[in-house]
PDB file of C-alpha atoms in Angstrom:
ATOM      1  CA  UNK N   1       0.000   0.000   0.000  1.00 62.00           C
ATOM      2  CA  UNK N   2       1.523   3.190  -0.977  1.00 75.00           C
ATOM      3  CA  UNK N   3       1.888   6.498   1.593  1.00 87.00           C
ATOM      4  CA  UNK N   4      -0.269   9.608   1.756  1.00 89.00           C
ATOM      5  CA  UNK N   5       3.146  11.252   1.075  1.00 90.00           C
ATOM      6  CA  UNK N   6       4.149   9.148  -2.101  1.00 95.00           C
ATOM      7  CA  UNK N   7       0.252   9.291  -3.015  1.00 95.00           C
ATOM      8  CA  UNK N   8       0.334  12.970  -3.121  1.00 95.00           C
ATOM      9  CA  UNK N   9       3.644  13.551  -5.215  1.00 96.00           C
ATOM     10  CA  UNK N  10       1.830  11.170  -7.547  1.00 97.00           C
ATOM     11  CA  UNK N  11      -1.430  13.143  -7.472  1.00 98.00           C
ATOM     12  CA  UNK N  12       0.621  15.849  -8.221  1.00 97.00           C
ATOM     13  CA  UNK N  13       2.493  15.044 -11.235  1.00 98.00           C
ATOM     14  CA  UNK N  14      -0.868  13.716 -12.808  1.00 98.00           C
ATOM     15  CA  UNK N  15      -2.398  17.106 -12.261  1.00 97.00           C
ATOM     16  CA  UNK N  16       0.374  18.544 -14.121  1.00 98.00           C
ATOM     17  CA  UNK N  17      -0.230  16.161 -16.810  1.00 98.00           C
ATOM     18  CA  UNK N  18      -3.647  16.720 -16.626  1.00 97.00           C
ATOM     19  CA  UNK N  19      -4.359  13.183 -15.759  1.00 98.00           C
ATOM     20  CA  UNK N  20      -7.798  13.755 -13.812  1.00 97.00           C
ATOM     21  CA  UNK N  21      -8.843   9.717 -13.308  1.00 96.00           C
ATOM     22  CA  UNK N  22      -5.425   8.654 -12.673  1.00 98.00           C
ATOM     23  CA  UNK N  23      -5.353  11.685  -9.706  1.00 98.00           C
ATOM     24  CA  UNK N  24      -8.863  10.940  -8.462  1.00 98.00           C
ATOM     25  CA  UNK N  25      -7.355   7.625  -8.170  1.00 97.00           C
ATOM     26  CA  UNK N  26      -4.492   8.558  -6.052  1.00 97.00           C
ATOM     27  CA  UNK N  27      -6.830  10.807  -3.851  1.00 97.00           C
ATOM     28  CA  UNK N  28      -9.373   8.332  -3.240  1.00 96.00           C
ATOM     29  CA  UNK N  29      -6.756   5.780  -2.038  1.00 95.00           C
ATOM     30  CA  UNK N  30      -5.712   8.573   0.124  1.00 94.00           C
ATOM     31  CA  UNK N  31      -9.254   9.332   2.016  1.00 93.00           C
ATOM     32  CA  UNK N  32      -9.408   5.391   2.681  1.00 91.00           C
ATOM     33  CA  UNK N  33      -6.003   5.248   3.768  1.00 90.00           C
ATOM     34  CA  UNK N  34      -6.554   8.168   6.074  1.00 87.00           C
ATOM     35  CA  UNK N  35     -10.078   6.685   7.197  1.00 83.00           C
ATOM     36  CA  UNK N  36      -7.714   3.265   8.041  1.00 81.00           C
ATOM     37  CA  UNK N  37      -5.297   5.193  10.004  1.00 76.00           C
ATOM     38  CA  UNK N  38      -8.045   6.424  12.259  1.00 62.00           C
ATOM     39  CA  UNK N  39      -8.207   9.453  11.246  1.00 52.00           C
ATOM     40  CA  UNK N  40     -11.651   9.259   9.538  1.00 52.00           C
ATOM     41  CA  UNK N  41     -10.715  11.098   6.107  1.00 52.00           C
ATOM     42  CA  UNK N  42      -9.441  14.145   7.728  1.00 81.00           C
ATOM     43  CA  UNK N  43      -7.508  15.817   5.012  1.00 88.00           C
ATOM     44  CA  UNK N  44      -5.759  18.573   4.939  1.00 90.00           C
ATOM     45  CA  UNK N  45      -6.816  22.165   2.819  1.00 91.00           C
ATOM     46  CA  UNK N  46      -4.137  21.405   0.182  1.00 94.00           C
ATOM     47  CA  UNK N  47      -5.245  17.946  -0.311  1.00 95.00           C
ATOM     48  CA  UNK N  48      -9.270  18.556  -0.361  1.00 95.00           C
ATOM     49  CA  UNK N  49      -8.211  21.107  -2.828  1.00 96.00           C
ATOM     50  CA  UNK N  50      -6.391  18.239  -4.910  1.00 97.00           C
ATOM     51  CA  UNK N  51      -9.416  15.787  -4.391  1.00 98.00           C
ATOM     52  CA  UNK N  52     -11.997  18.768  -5.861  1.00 97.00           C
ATOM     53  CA  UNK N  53      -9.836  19.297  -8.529  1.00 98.00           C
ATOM     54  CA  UNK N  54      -9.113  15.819  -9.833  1.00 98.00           C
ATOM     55  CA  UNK N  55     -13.241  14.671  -9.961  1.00 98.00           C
ATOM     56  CA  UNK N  56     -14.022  18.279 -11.389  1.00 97.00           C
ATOM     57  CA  UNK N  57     -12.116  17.827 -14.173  1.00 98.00           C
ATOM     58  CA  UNK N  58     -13.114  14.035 -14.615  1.00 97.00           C
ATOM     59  CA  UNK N  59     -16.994  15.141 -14.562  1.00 98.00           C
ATOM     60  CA  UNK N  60     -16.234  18.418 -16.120  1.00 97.00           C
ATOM     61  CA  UNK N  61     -15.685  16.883 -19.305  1.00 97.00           C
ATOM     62  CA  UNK N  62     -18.294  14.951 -19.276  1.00 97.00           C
ATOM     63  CA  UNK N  63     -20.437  17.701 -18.799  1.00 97.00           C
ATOM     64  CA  UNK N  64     -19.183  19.537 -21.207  1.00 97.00           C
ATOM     65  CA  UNK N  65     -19.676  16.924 -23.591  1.00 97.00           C
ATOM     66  CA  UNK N  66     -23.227  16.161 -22.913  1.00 97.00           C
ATOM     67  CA  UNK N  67     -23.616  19.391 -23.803  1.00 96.00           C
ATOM     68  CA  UNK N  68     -22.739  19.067 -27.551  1.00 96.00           C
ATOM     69  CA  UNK N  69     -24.015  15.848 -28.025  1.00 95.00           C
ATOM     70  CA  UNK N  70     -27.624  17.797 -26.725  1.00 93.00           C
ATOM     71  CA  UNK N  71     -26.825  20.156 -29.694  1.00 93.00           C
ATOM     72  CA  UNK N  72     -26.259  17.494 -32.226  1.00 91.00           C
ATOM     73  CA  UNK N  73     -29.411  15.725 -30.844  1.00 89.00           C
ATOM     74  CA  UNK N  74     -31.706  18.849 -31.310  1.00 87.00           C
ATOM     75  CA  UNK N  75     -30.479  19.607 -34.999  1.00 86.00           C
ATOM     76  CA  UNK N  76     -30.559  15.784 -36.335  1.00 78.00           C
ATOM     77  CA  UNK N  77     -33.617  14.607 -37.720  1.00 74.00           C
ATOM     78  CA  UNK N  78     -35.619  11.989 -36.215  1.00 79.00           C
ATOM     79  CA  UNK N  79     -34.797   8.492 -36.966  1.00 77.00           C
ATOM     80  CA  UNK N  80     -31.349   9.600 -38.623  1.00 87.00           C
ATOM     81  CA  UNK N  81     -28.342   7.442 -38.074  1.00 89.00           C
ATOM     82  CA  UNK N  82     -26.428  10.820 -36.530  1.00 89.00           C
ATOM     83  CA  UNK N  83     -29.182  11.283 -34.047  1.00 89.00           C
ATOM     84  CA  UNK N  84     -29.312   7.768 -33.162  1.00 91.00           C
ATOM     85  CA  UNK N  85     -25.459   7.587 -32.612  1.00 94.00           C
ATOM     86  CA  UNK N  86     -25.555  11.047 -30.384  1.00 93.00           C
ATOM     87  CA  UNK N  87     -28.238   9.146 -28.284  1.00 92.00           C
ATOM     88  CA  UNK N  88     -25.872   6.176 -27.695  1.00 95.00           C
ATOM     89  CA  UNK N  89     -23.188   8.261 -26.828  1.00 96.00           C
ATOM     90  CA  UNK N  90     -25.377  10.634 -24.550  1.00 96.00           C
ATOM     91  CA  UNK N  91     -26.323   7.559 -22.632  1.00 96.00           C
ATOM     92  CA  UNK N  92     -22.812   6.201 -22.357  1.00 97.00           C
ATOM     93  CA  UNK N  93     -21.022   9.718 -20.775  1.00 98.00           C
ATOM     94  CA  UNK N  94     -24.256   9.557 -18.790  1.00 97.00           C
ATOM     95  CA  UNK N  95     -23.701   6.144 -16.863  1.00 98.00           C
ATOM     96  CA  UNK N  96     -19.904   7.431 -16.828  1.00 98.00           C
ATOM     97  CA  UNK N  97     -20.800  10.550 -15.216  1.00 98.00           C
ATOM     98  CA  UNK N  98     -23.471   9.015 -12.827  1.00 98.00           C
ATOM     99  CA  UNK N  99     -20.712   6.511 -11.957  1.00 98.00           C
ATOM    100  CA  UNK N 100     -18.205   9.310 -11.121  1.00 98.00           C
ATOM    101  CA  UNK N 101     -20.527  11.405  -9.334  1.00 98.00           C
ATOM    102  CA  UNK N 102     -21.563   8.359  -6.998  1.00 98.00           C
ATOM    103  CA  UNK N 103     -17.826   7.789  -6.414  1.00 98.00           C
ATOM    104  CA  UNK N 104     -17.466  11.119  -4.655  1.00 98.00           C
ATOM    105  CA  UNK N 105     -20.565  11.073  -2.719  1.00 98.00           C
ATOM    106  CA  UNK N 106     -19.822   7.961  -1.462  1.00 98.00           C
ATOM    107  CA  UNK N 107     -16.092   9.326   0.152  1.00 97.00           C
ATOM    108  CA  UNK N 108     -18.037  12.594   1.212  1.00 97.00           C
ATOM    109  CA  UNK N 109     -20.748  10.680   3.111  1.00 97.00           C
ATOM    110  CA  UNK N 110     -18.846   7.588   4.103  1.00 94.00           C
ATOM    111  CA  UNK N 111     -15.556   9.530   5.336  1.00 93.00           C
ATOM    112  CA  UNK N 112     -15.380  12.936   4.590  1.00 94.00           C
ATOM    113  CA  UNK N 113     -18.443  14.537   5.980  1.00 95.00           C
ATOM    114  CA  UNK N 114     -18.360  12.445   9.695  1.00 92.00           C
ATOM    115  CA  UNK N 115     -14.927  13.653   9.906  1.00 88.00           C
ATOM    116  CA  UNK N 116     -15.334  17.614   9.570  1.00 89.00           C
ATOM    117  CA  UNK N 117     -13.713  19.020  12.141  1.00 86.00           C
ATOM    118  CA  UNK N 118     -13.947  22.860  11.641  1.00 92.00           C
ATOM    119  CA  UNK N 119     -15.961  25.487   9.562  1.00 95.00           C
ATOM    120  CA  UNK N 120     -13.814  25.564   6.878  1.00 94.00           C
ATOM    121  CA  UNK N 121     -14.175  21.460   6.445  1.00 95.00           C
ATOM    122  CA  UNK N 122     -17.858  21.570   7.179  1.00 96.00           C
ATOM    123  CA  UNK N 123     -18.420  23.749   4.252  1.00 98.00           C
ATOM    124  CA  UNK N 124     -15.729  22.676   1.732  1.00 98.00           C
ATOM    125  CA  UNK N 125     -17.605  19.381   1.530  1.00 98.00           C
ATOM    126  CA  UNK N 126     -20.944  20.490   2.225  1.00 98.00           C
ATOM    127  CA  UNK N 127     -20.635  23.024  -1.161  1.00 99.00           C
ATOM    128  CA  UNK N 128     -18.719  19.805  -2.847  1.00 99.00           C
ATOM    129  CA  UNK N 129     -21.974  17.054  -2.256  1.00 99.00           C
ATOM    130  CA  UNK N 130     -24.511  19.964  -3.474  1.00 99.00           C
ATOM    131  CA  UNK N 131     -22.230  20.367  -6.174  1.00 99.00           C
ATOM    132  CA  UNK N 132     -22.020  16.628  -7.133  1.00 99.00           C
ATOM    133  CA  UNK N 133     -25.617  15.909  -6.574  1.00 99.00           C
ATOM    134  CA  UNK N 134     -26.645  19.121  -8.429  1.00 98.00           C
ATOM    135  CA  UNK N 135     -24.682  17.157 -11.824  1.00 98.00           C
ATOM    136  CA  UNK N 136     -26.680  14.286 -10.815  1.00 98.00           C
ATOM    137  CA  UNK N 137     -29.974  16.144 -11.428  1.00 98.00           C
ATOM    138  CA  UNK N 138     -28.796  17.414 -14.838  1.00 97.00           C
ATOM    139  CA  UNK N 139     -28.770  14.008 -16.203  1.00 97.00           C
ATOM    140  CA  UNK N 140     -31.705  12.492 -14.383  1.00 97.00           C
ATOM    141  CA  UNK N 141     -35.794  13.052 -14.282  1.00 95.00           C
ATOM    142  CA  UNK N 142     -38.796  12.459 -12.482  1.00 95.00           C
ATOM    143  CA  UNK N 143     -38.748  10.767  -9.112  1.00 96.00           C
ATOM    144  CA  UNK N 144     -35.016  10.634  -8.531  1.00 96.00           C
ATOM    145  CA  UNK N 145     -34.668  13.945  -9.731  1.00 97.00           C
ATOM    146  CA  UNK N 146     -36.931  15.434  -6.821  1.00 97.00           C
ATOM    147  CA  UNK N 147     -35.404  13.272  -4.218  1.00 98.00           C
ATOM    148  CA  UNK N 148     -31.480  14.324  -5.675  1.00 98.00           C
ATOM    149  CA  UNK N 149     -32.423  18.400  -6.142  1.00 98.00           C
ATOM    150  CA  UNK N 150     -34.024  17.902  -2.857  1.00 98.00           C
ATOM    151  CA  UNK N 151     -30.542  16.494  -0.945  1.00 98.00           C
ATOM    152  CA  UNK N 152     -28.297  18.965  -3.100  1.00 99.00           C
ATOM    153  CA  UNK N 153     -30.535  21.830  -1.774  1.00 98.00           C
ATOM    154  CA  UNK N 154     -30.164  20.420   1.620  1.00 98.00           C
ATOM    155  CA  UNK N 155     -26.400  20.636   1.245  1.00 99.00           C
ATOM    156  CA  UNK N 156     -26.066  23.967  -0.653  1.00 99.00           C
ATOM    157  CA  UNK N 157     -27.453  25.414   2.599  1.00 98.00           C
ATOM    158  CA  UNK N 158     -26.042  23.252   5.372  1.00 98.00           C
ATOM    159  CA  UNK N 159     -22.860  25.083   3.359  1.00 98.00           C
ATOM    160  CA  UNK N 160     -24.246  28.837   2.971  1.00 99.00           C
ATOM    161  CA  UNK N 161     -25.278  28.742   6.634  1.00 98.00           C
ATOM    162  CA  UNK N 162     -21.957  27.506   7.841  1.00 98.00           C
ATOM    163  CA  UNK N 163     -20.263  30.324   6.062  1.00 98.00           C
ATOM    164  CA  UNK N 164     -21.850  33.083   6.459  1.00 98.00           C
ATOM    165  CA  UNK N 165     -21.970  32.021  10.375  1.00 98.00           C
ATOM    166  CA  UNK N 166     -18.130  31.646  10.647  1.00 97.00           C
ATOM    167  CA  UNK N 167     -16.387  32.840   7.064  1.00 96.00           C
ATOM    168  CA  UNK N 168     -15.984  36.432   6.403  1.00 95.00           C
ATOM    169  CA  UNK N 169     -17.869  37.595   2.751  1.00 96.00           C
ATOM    170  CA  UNK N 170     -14.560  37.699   1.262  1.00 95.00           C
ATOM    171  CA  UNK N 171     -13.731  34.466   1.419  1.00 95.00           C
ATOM    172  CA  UNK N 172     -13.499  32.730  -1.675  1.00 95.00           C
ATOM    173  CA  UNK N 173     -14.844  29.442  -0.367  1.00 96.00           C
ATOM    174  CA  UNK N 174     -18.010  30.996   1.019  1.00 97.00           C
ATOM    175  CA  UNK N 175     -18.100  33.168  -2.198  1.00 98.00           C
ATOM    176  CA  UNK N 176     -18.084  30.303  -4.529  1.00 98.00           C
ATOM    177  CA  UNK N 177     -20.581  28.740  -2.045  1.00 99.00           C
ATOM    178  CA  UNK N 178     -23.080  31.382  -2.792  1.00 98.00           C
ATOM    179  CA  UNK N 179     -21.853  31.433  -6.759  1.00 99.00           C
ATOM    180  CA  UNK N 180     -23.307  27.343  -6.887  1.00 99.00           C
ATOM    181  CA  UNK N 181     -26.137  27.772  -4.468  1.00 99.00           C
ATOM    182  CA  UNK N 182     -27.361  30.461  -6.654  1.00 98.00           C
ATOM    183  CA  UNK N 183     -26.943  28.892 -10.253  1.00 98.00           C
ATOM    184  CA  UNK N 184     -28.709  25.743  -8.462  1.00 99.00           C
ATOM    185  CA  UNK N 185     -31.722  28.075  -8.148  1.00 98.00           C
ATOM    186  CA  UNK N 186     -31.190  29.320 -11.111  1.00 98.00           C
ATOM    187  CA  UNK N 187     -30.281  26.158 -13.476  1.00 97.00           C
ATOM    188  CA  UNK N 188     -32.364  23.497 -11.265  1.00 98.00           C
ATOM    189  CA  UNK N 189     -35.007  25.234  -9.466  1.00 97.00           C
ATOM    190  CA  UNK N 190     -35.420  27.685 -12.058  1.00 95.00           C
ATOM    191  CA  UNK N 191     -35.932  29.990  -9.732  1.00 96.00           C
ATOM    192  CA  UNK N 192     -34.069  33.255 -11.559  1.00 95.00           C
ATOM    193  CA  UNK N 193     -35.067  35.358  -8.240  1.00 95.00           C
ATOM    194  CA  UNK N 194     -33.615  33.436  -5.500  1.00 97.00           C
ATOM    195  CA  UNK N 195     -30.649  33.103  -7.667  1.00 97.00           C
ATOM    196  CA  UNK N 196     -30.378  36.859  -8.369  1.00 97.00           C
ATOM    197  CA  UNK N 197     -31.146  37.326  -4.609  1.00 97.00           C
ATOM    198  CA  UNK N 198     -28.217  35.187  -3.352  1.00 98.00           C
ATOM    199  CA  UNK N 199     -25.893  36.353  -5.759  1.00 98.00           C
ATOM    200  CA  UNK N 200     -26.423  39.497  -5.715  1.00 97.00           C
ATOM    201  CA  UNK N 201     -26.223  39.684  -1.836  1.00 98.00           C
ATOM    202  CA  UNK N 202     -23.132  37.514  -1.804  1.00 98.00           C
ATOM    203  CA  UNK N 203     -21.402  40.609  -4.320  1.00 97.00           C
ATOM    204  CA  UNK N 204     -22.483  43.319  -2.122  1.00 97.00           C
ATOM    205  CA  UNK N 205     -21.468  41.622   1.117  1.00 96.00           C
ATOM    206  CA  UNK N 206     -17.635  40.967  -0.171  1.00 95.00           C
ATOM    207  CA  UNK N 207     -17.656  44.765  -1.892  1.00 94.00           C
ATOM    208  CA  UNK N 208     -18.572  45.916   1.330  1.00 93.00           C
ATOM    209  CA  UNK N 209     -15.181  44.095   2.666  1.00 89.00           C
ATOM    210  CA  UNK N 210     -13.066  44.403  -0.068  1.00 83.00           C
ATOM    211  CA  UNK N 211     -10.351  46.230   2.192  1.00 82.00           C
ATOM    212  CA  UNK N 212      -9.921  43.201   5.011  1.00 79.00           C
ATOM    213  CA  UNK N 213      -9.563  40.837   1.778  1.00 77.00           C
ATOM    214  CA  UNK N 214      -5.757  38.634   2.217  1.00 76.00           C
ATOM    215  CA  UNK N 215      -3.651  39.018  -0.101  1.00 78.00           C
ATOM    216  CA  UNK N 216      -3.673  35.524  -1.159  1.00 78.00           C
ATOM    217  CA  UNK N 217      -7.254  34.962  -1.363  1.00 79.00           C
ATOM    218  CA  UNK N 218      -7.348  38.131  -3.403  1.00 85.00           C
ATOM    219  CA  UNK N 219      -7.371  36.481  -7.206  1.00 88.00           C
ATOM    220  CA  UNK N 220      -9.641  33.957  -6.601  1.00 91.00           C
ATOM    221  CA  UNK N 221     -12.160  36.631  -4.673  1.00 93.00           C
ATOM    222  CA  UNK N 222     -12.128  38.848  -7.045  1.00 93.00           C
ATOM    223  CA  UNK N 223     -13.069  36.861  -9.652  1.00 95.00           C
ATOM    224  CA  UNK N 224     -16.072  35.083  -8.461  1.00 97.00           C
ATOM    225  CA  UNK N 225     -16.942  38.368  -7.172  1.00 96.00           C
ATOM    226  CA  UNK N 226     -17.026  38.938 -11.045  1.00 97.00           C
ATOM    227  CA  UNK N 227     -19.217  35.847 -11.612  1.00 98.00           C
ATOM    228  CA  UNK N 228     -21.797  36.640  -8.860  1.00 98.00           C
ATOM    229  CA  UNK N 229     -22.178  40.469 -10.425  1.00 97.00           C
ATOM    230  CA  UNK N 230     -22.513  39.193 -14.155  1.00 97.00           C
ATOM    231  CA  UNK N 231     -25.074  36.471 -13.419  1.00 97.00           C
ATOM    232  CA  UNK N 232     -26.716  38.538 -10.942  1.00 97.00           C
ATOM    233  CA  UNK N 233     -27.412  41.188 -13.581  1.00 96.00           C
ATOM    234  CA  UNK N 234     -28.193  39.094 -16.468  1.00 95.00           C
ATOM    235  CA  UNK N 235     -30.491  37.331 -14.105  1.00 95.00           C
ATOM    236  CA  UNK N 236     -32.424  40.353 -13.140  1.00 92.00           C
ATOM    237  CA  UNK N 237     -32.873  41.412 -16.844  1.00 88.00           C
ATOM    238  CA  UNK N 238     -34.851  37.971 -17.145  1.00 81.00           C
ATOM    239  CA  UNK N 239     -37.446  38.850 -14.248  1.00 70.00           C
TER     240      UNK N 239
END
């Protein structure tokens, strides 16, 4: 069995080579091996970072994809041999993506969740189940999509909650936080006035901070700030 050291220089170099299965790999080995050890998944920022990363990028293309094969779908005739071969492969990067998106829900509930240990944990993988179980509900319908929508929502604000109790509006976790919560509104519940609510008060919250924003943290604020403002106002133009 290999070391949460060695598995992390490996995770590492397949980031770099932008090897995202062979890296979720690495950091899924790590949460059980860390879950063995007694420590019940407790993983460091760095390395939750790494774990987001390497699934984001796995279902990210997929995601991505299902998105042109949709397009190809909707322009093919019925019956044609194009349309019929865009429905076989929109089925295929489906069951991929469902299988993927299990994966991760699995580590959050079976070890990552039990083992949060501070705010900053608590919403990290609070944000990341809504997250995974709002991908879920793009590819699903009827039943199971109610019952999915309804856990992601429950997560999205176990995760909003916890942040804006103990995270300043500045910080780019809670930020991006209120950036998914409110294009789950807007994408799932098609709800375009929650969504412009939450965004929009997530923006004016961090603007109101911008001074007391690290240095560090300044990048990635700034541009989700960006995000929440632009969807905010395009959202608003819809009502």
């Amino acid at each position: 069995m290999a070391s949460i050291s060695n598995l992390k220089d490996q995770a590492k170099v397949w980031e770099q080579a932008e090897r995202w299965q062979d890296m979720a790999l690495c950091m899924k080995e790590m949460v059980e091996i860390v879950h063995a050890e007694h420590e019940i998944g407790k993983l460091a920022s760095e390395e939750r970072y790494m774990l987001s990363v390497a699934y984001k990028n796995m279902v990210g293309s997929r995601r991505s994809a299902l998105r042109i094969i949709a397009s190809v779908e909707q322009k093919e005739a019925d019956g044609s041999e194009t349309r019929q071969a865009a429905k076989w492969l929109r089925e295929k990067v489906e069951t991929e993506m469902k299988e993927m998106c299990d994966e991760v829900l699995e580590l959050l509930d079976k070890f990552l969740i039990p083992s949060v240990h501070n705010a900053d944990s608590e919403v990290f993988y609070q944000k990341m189940k809504g997250d995974y179980l709002r991908y879920l509900a793009e590819i699903t319908d009827g039943k199971e999509k109610e019952d999915i929508v309804k856990k992601a929502e429950e997560s999205y604000k176990k995760a909003h909650e916890t942040a804006v109790a103990y995270m300043p509006p500045v910080n780019p976790i809670r930020l991006e936080v209120a950036l998914n919560f409110s294009l789950f509104h807007y994408e799932i519940r098609n709800n375009p006035t929650e969504a412009c609510r939450l965004a929009q008060e997530a923006f004016d919250d961090a603007l109101a901070e911008l001074d007391t924003m690290q240095e560090d943290a300044y990048k990635d604020s700034t541009l989700i700030m960006e995000l929440l403002q632009g969807n905010a106002t395009r959202w608003a133009s819809e009502n």
